[in-house]
Amino acid sequence: MSEPIRIALVGIGKIARDQHIPALAANPAYDLVACVTRHAPLPGVPAYPSIEALLAERHDVQAVSFCTPPQGRHAIARQALDAGKHVMLEKPPGASVTEIDDLIATATAQGVALYATWHTREAPAIEPARSWLADRRIERVTISWKEDVRRWHPGQAWIWEPGGLGVFDPGINALSAITAIHPHRIFLTAAALDYPANRGAPITARLSLADALATPIEATFDWLQTGDQIWEIAIEAEGSTVLLSGGGAKLAVDGTTLVDATDAEYPGLYRRFAELVATRSLDVDLAPFRLVADAFMLGSRRQVAAFED
Ligand code: NAP
């Protein structure tokens, strides 16, 4: 086996701790040799206060995985690419679509890997759903992504600021799923966004989408869901109802369960990144991000009650 990829992790917050660090520890293709953190050093892993310090002092680092908020990620990812490092980005890949074009151009010029990850696409029911739908005529798609922001994003100020995406932070996961499993290209036709009076990002969003066959695709993203948390896509196709639920963990057709598996998203992401590093390739699909950008461009806006954590 070849030498492990010497990787650094930038931004030691919730997702780094919950998913990235365990996935790296379990994968012999990687050696986590450094991190960049302002407050949260990891035991046994040398910590640097900035990307500049990391790049100046650690020429041995080959790859950098970014788990910071999307705002400001472009500038630090660009520095890593300029230094010849392979780069992996948490979703959404940045704060604007056009700044990712710049990263694509830089990675291509440098001949290094660039991976814009969509963790939901690695969920166990996604590929079976894509395969089941591939040859079928789809009549209707209903997406419900409803969660309690107080439970999942407590105190995350960045998520409510422009570029933080608000309810599209989880909603973009649904869009990454539907763009992976729907057999035709999808586009946005209308959107309605609710902004709390004291916040710079929406708390609910309703999207109307379609494809070239005029298939109706309706999505509701809601951050005020209490009780059961819902991450579902229901698809009517040729007299059957396909239900992708649990954020892509489960697949049922007409009530019969075809897939019900535990989470394997981040191990899958790091397996894919290792392939991209080995071949110095890019995997950057901006389709989900463009749909969100279109929703901000086309969406009507309504002010709703102020939101406090
Ligand atoms: P988080 O808990 O707020 O952590 C982000 C970390 O980034 C912070 O702990 C901080 O780490 C660093 N950071 C650098 N600049 C920052 C700034 N201006 N404001 C806040 N933090 C800053 O966020 P997260 O939930 O891990 O999310 C990070 C990214 O992962 C987002 O793009 C998000 O969409 C994505 N993601 C999150 C989840 C989830 O369940 N939370 C799931 C999938 C994907 P240091 O203290 O080490 O500097």
Tab-separated table of C-alpha atoms and ligand atoms in Angstrom:
chain	number	residue	atom	x	y	z
A	1	MET	CA	0.000	0.000	0.000
A	2	SER	CA	1.181	3.534	-0.709
A	3	GLU	CA	2.061	6.001	2.051
A	4	PRO	CA	-0.901	7.630	3.856
A	5	ILE	CA	-1.925	11.095	2.694
A	6	ARG	CA	-0.653	13.658	5.200
A	7	ILE	CA	-3.759	15.759	5.800
A	8	ALA	CA	-4.599	18.848	7.860
A	9	LEU	CA	-8.075	19.729	9.131
A	10	VAL	CA	-9.135	23.381	9.263
A	11	GLY	CA	-11.932	24.498	11.641
A	12	ILE	CA	-12.509	22.194	14.593
A	13	GLY	CA	-16.234	22.643	15.166
A	14	LYS	CA	-19.243	20.329	15.267
A	15	ILE	CA	-18.809	18.522	11.965
A	16	ALA	CA	-15.043	18.128	12.342
A	17	ARG	CA	-15.529	16.414	15.709
A	18	ASP	CA	-18.672	14.429	14.858
A	19	GLN	CA	-17.570	13.127	11.462
A	20	HIS	CA	-14.219	14.171	9.977
A	21	ILE	CA	-11.944	13.133	12.832
A	22	PRO	CA	-13.556	9.663	13.265
A	23	ALA	CA	-13.607	9.086	9.488
A	24	LEU	CA	-9.910	10.001	9.183
A	25	ALA	CA	-8.956	7.883	12.204
A	26	ALA	CA	-10.678	4.851	10.657
A	27	ASN	CA	-9.088	5.223	7.221
A	28	PRO	CA	-5.479	3.999	6.819
A	29	ALA	CA	-5.161	6.050	3.629
A	30	TYR	CA	-4.785	9.166	5.814
A	31	ASP	CA	-2.529	10.505	8.521
A	32	LEU	CA	-4.008	13.541	10.319
A	33	VAL	CA	-0.786	15.474	10.918
A	34	ALA	CA	-1.999	19.006	11.726
A	35	CYS	CA	-5.002	21.207	12.343
A	36	VAL	CA	-5.806	24.888	12.084
A	37	THR	CA	-7.885	26.082	14.989
A	38	ARG	CA	-8.441	29.263	16.928
A	39	HIS	CA	-9.853	27.591	20.054
A	40	ALA	CA	-10.001	23.809	19.910
A	41	PRO	CA	-6.695	21.931	19.709
A	42	LEU	CA	-6.878	18.156	19.266
A	43	PRO	CA	-4.851	15.914	21.573
A	44	GLY	CA	-1.691	14.735	19.807
A	45	VAL	CA	-2.257	16.801	16.659
A	46	PRO	CA	-0.073	19.911	16.192
A	47	ALA	CA	-2.285	23.013	15.977
A	48	TYR	CA	-1.714	26.216	14.013
A	49	PRO	CA	-3.602	29.490	14.498
A	50	SER	CA	-4.041	30.253	10.786
A	51	ILE	CA	-3.713	28.744	7.336
A	52	GLU	CA	-0.725	31.030	6.753
A	53	ALA	CA	1.081	29.538	9.769
A	54	LEU	CA	0.262	25.993	8.651
A	55	LEU	CA	1.486	26.553	5.104
A	56	ALA	CA	4.648	28.353	6.278
A	57	GLU	CA	5.656	25.682	8.779
A	58	ARG	CA	4.337	22.379	7.442
A	59	HIS	CA	5.666	21.665	3.984
A	60	ASP	CA	5.006	17.973	4.608
A	61	VAL	CA	1.200	18.472	4.516
A	62	GLN	CA	-0.190	17.194	1.218
A	63	ALA	CA	-3.926	17.803	1.608
A	64	VAL	CA	-6.195	20.158	3.530
A	65	SER	CA	-9.819	19.524	4.481
A	66	PHE	CA	-11.891	22.628	5.288
A	67	CYS	CA	-14.644	22.435	7.939
A	68	THR	CA	-15.022	26.159	8.575
A	69	PRO	CA	-18.235	28.079	7.806
A	70	PRO	CA	-18.723	28.826	4.095
A	71	GLN	CA	-18.085	32.559	4.513
A	72	GLY	CA	-14.359	33.178	4.209
A	73	ARG	CA	-13.591	29.637	3.076
A	74	HIS	CA	-12.608	30.696	-0.435
A	75	ALA	CA	-9.677	32.834	0.756
A	76	ILE	CA	-8.144	30.065	2.864
A	77	ALA	CA	-8.829	27.290	0.347
A	78	ARG	CA	-7.243	29.435	-2.352
A	79	GLN	CA	-4.077	29.788	-0.241
A	80	ALA	CA	-3.888	26.013	0.178
A	81	LEU	CA	-4.323	25.460	-3.576
A	82	ASP	CA	-1.719	28.147	-4.357
A	83	ALA	CA	0.659	26.230	-2.085
A	84	GLY	CA	0.059	23.071	-4.135
A	85	LYS	CA	-2.124	21.248	-1.590
A	86	HIS	CA	-5.035	18.978	-2.475
A	87	VAL	CA	-8.255	20.481	-1.101
A	88	MET	CA	-11.521	19.059	0.231
A	89	LEU	CA	-14.430	21.389	1.034
A	90	GLU	CA	-17.398	20.855	3.363
A	91	LYS	CA	-20.789	21.656	1.868
A	92	PRO	CA	-21.773	24.227	0.729
A	93	PRO	CA	-18.454	24.692	-1.068
A	94	GLY	CA	-18.330	28.437	-0.364
A	95	ALA	CA	-20.366	31.579	0.045
A	96	SER	CA	-20.868	32.315	-3.660
A	97	VAL	CA	-20.989	30.256	-6.828
A	98	THR	CA	-18.423	32.379	-8.634
A	99	GLU	CA	-15.747	32.034	-5.968
A	100	ILE	CA	-15.844	28.268	-6.531
A	101	ASP	CA	-15.164	28.865	-10.231
A	102	ASP	CA	-11.956	30.547	-9.075
A	103	LEU	CA	-11.006	27.499	-6.978
A	104	ILE	CA	-11.704	25.199	-9.937
A	105	ALA	CA	-9.434	27.263	-12.167
A	106	THR	CA	-6.692	27.355	-9.530
A	107	ALA	CA	-6.808	23.622	-8.786
A	108	THR	CA	-6.740	22.864	-12.518
A	109	ALA	CA	-3.734	25.157	-13.047
A	110	GLN	CA	-1.923	23.650	-10.046
A	111	GLY	CA	-2.683	20.054	-11.036
A	112	VAL	CA	-4.066	19.189	-7.588
A	113	ALA	CA	-7.274	17.539	-6.398
A	114	LEU	CA	-10.322	19.629	-5.507
A	115	TYR	CA	-13.359	17.955	-3.963
A	116	ALA	CA	-16.581	19.841	-3.226
A	117	THR	CA	-18.287	17.296	-0.988
A	118	TRP	CA	-22.013	16.557	-0.702
A	119	HIS	CA	-22.234	14.196	2.260
A	120	THR	CA	-25.889	13.274	1.649
A	121	ARG	CA	-24.907	11.810	-1.730
A	122	GLU	CA	-22.880	9.192	0.182
A	123	ALA	CA	-25.920	8.075	2.184
A	124	PRO	CA	-26.698	4.376	1.644
A	125	ALA	CA	-30.078	4.744	-0.116
A	126	ILE	CA	-28.984	7.350	-2.679
A	127	GLU	CA	-27.438	5.032	-5.265
A	128	PRO	CA	-30.275	2.432	-5.017
A	129	ALA	CA	-32.810	5.260	-5.432
A	130	ARG	CA	-30.980	6.611	-8.482
A	131	SER	CA	-30.828	3.179	-10.010
A	132	TRP	CA	-34.546	2.445	-9.302
A	133	LEU	CA	-35.635	5.739	-10.875
A	134	ALA	CA	-33.262	5.709	-13.844
A	135	ASP	CA	-35.635	4.200	-16.422
A	136	ARG	CA	-38.969	5.231	-14.951
A	137	ARG	CA	-41.329	8.045	-15.819
A	138	ILE	CA	-41.508	10.326	-12.789
A	139	GLU	CA	-44.824	12.070	-12.201
A	140	ARG	CA	-44.250	14.138	-9.060
A	141	VAL	CA	-41.561	14.844	-6.462
A	142	THR	CA	-42.244	16.221	-2.966
A	143	ILE	CA	-39.265	17.177	-0.813
A	144	SER	CA	-39.752	17.812	2.932
A	145	TRP	CA	-36.654	18.834	4.892
A	146	LYS	CA	-37.927	19.954	8.290
A	147	GLU	CA	-35.751	20.186	11.379
A	148	ASP	CA	-35.408	22.109	14.624
A	149	VAL	CA	-32.683	24.723	14.203
A	150	ARG	CA	-32.363	25.061	17.986
A	151	ARG	CA	-31.468	21.389	18.231
A	152	TRP	CA	-29.057	21.125	15.289
A	153	HIS	CA	-27.452	24.581	15.078
A	154	PRO	CA	-27.430	26.092	18.565
A	155	GLY	CA	-25.446	29.321	18.764
A	156	GLN	CA	-24.101	29.126	15.186
A	157	ALA	CA	-24.127	32.865	14.403
A	158	TRP	CA	-22.567	32.402	10.939
A	159	ILE	CA	-25.473	30.295	9.693
A	160	TRP	CA	-27.857	33.272	10.049
A	161	GLU	CA	-25.602	35.727	8.270
A	162	PRO	CA	-25.508	36.358	4.499
A	163	GLY	CA	-23.592	33.474	2.943
A	164	GLY	CA	-24.522	31.160	5.849
A	165	LEU	CA	-27.601	30.050	3.852
A	166	GLY	CA	-30.019	29.841	6.794
A	167	VAL	CA	-32.486	26.984	6.232
A	168	PHE	CA	-30.696	26.172	2.969
A	169	ASP	CA	-27.765	24.896	5.048
A	170	PRO	CA	-29.723	21.643	5.563
A	171	GLY	CA	-31.932	22.234	2.516
A	172	ILE	CA	-28.974	22.057	0.160
A	173	ASN	CA	-28.506	18.456	1.317
A	174	ALA	CA	-31.969	17.646	-0.095
A	175	LEU	CA	-31.010	19.393	-3.326
A	176	SER	CA	-27.770	17.402	-3.481
A	177	ALA	CA	-29.867	14.228	-3.143
A	178	ILE	CA	-32.518	15.054	-5.749
A	179	THR	CA	-29.932	16.240	-8.279
A	180	ALA	CA	-28.140	12.909	-7.793
A	181	ILE	CA	-31.163	10.601	-8.129
A	182	HIS	CA	-33.492	12.423	-10.547
A	183	PRO	CA	-32.842	11.211	-14.097
A	184	HIS	CA	-33.189	14.676	-15.672
A	185	ARG	CA	-31.651	18.090	-15.163
A	186	ILE	CA	-33.611	20.154	-12.616
A	187	PHE	CA	-34.196	23.900	-12.597
A	188	LEU	CA	-35.886	26.381	-10.288
A	189	THR	CA	-39.130	28.095	-11.334
A	190	ALA	CA	-40.203	29.945	-8.155
A	191	ALA	CA	-39.310	30.355	-4.482
A	192	ALA	CA	-40.746	31.994	-1.361
A	193	LEU	CA	-38.393	32.758	1.517
A	194	ASP	CA	-39.266	33.793	5.097
A	195	TYR	CA	-36.674	35.911	6.908
A	196	PRO	CA	-36.868	36.485	10.667
A	197	ALA	CA	-36.906	40.235	11.346
A	198	ASN	CA	-33.535	40.047	13.144
A	199	ARG	CA	-31.684	37.661	10.794
A	200	GLY	CA	-29.892	37.845	7.462
A	201	ALA	CA	-30.886	34.398	6.185
A	202	PRO	CA	-34.215	32.560	5.758
A	203	ILE	CA	-35.837	30.275	8.331
A	204	THR	CA	-38.277	28.648	5.885
A	205	ALA	CA	-38.225	28.260	2.122
A	206	ARG	CA	-40.668	26.828	-0.398
A	207	LEU	CA	-39.279	26.007	-3.827
A	208	SER	CA	-40.968	25.047	-7.071
A	209	LEU	CA	-38.700	23.190	-9.459
A	210	ALA	CA	-39.173	21.351	-12.719
A	211	ASP	CA	-37.348	19.415	-15.414
A	212	ALA	CA	-37.608	19.484	-19.201
A	213	LEU	CA	-40.583	17.078	-18.989
A	214	ALA	CA	-42.411	19.590	-16.735
A	215	THR	CA	-42.373	17.176	-13.788
A	216	PRO	CA	-43.603	19.111	-10.731
A	217	ILE	CA	-40.996	19.137	-7.967
A	218	GLU	CA	-41.984	20.927	-4.764
A	219	ALA	CA	-39.657	21.441	-1.809
A	220	THR	CA	-40.353	22.726	1.693
A	221	PHE	CA	-37.437	23.549	3.984
A	222	ASP	CA	-38.482	24.446	7.524
A	223	TRP	CA	-36.293	25.147	10.545
A	224	LEU	CA	-39.117	25.416	13.070
A	225	GLN	CA	-39.989	21.712	13.112
A	226	THR	CA	-40.341	20.304	16.614
A	227	GLY	CA	-41.030	16.655	17.435
A	228	ASP	CA	-40.219	14.257	14.600
A	229	GLN	CA	-37.456	15.538	12.363
A	230	ILE	CA	-38.185	14.981	8.660
A	231	TRP	CA	-35.658	14.640	5.860
A	232	GLU	CA	-37.702	12.994	3.090
A	233	ILE	CA	-38.150	12.895	-0.655
A	234	ALA	CA	-41.349	11.252	-1.958
A	235	ILE	CA	-41.454	10.393	-5.650
A	236	GLU	CA	-44.444	9.143	-7.632
A	237	ALA	CA	-43.325	7.105	-10.617
A	238	GLU	CA	-45.405	4.787	-12.832
A	239	GLY	CA	-48.021	4.074	-10.146
A	240	SER	CA	-45.515	3.511	-7.337
A	241	THR	CA	-44.431	5.764	-4.492
A	242	VAL	CA	-40.750	5.853	-3.678
A	243	LEU	CA	-39.846	7.248	-0.279
A	244	LEU	CA	-36.285	8.261	0.501
A	245	SER	CA	-36.178	9.114	4.205
A	246	GLY	CA	-33.803	9.618	7.108
A	247	GLY	CA	-31.768	12.012	4.961
A	248	GLY	CA	-30.954	9.213	2.514
A	249	ALA	CA	-30.515	6.333	4.984
A	250	LYS	CA	-33.766	4.568	4.018
A	251	LEU	CA	-35.537	3.682	0.802
A	252	ALA	CA	-39.017	2.200	0.521
A	253	VAL	CA	-41.166	1.474	-2.533
A	254	ASP	CA	-44.934	1.226	-1.926
A	255	GLY	CA	-44.253	0.677	1.776
A	256	THR	CA	-41.696	-2.122	1.284
A	257	THR	CA	-38.281	-1.283	2.704
A	258	LEU	CA	-35.443	-1.793	0.239
A	259	VAL	CA	-32.668	-0.048	2.188
A	260	ASP	CA	-32.371	0.787	5.892
A	261	ALA	CA	-28.716	1.255	6.692
A	262	THR	CA	-26.580	3.151	9.145
A	263	ASP	CA	-24.689	6.282	8.283
A	264	ALA	CA	-21.566	5.837	6.164
A	265	GLU	CA	-21.396	9.272	4.616
A	266	TYR	CA	-18.039	10.633	5.782
A	267	PRO	CA	-16.067	7.400	5.285
A	268	GLY	CA	-17.405	7.512	1.710
A	269	LEU	CA	-16.324	11.124	1.260
A	270	TYR	CA	-12.779	10.385	2.409
A	271	ARG	CA	-12.565	7.288	0.178
A	272	ARG	CA	-13.533	9.470	-2.778
A	273	PHE	CA	-11.042	12.195	-1.829
A	274	ALA	CA	-8.223	9.616	-1.711
A	275	GLU	CA	-9.118	8.599	-5.303
A	276	LEU	CA	-9.055	12.237	-6.407
A	277	VAL	CA	-5.695	12.837	-4.720
A	278	ALA	CA	-4.221	9.745	-6.381
A	279	THR	CA	-5.318	10.960	-9.811
A	280	ARG	CA	-4.981	14.720	-9.124
A	281	SER	CA	-8.584	15.168	-10.253
A	282	LEU	CA	-11.504	17.486	-9.514
A	283	ASP	CA	-15.000	16.533	-8.363
A	284	VAL	CA	-16.951	19.774	-8.128
A	285	ASP	CA	-20.653	19.553	-8.955
A	286	LEU	CA	-22.264	22.923	-8.320
A	287	ALA	CA	-25.825	21.862	-9.275
A	288	PRO	CA	-27.231	21.999	-5.693
A	289	PHE	CA	-25.452	25.299	-5.008
A	290	ARG	CA	-26.814	26.871	-8.207
A	291	LEU	CA	-30.373	25.956	-7.225
A	292	VAL	CA	-29.874	27.732	-3.902
A	293	ALA	CA	-28.363	30.766	-5.643
A	294	ASP	CA	-31.395	30.820	-7.966
A	295	ALA	CA	-33.752	30.662	-4.980
A	296	PHE	CA	-32.064	33.753	-3.532
A	297	MET	CA	-32.243	35.423	-6.966
A	298	LEU	CA	-35.838	34.542	-7.834
A	299	GLY	CA	-37.436	34.071	-4.430
A	300	SER	CA	-40.060	36.407	-3.015
A	301	ARG	CA	-39.222	37.531	0.522
A	302	ARG	CA	-41.414	37.938	3.557
A	303	GLN	CA	-40.427	39.189	6.990
A	304	VAL	CA	-41.558	36.942	9.845
A	305	ALA	CA	-41.191	37.019	13.652
A	306	ALA	CA	-37.708	37.584	15.041
A	307	PHE	CA	-35.845	34.372	15.958
A	308	GLU	CA	-33.872	33.899	19.191
A	309	ASP	CA	-31.761	30.808	19.870
B	1	NAP	P1	-19.317	25.082	13.677
B	1	NAP	O1	-19.657	24.072	14.715
B	1	NAP	O2	-19.731	26.494	13.873
B	1	NAP	O3	-17.748	24.970	13.453
B	1	NAP	C1	-17.058	25.731	12.513
B	1	NAP	C2	-15.627	25.909	13.006
B	1	NAP	O4	-14.926	26.682	12.029
B	1	NAP	C3	-15.532	26.686	14.313
B	1	NAP	O5	-15.611	25.840	15.423
B	1	NAP	C4	-14.174	27.332	14.177
B	1	NAP	O6	-13.206	26.367	14.549
B	1	NAP	C5	-13.972	27.533	12.679
B	1	NAP	N1	-14.203	28.909	12.236
B	1	NAP	C6	-13.340	29.639	11.478
B	1	NAP	N2	-13.837	30.847	11.226
B	1	NAP	C7	-15.043	30.911	11.819
B	1	NAP	C8	-16.037	31.918	11.912
B	1	NAP	N3	-15.883	33.115	11.320
B	1	NAP	N4	-17.169	31.647	12.616
B	1	NAP	C9	-17.339	30.431	13.208
B	1	NAP	N5	-16.412	29.442	13.143
B	1	NAP	C10	-15.275	29.681	12.450
B	1	NAP	O7	-19.903	24.647	12.253
B	1	NAP	P2	-20.177	23.169	11.715
B	1	NAP	O8	-21.551	22.763	12.068
B	1	NAP	O9	-19.054	22.279	12.072
B	1	NAP	O10	-20.213	23.470	10.135
B	1	NAP	C11	-19.053	23.736	9.380
B	1	NAP	C12	-19.345	23.396	7.937
B	1	NAP	O11	-19.738	22.019	7.871
B	1	NAP	C13	-20.512	24.190	7.337
B	1	NAP	O12	-20.260	24.466	5.981
B	1	NAP	C14	-21.698	23.235	7.466
B	1	NAP	O13	-22.705	23.455	6.495
B	1	NAP	C15	-21.010	21.899	7.260
B	1	NAP	N6	-21.731	20.758	7.843
B	1	NAP	C16	-22.185	20.788	9.123
B	1	NAP	C17	-22.931	19.700	9.626
B	1	NAP	C18	-23.447	19.653	11.029
B	1	NAP	O14	-24.173	18.703	11.365
B	1	NAP	N7	-23.117	20.577	11.914
B	1	NAP	C19	-23.192	18.628	8.792
B	1	NAP	C20	-22.664	18.600	7.523
B	1	NAP	C21	-21.944	19.678	7.059
B	1	NAP	P3	-11.908	26.742	15.407
B	1	NAP	O15	-12.422	27.168	16.750
B	1	NAP	O16	-11.181	25.459	15.422
B	1	NAP	O17	-11.194	27.834	14.693
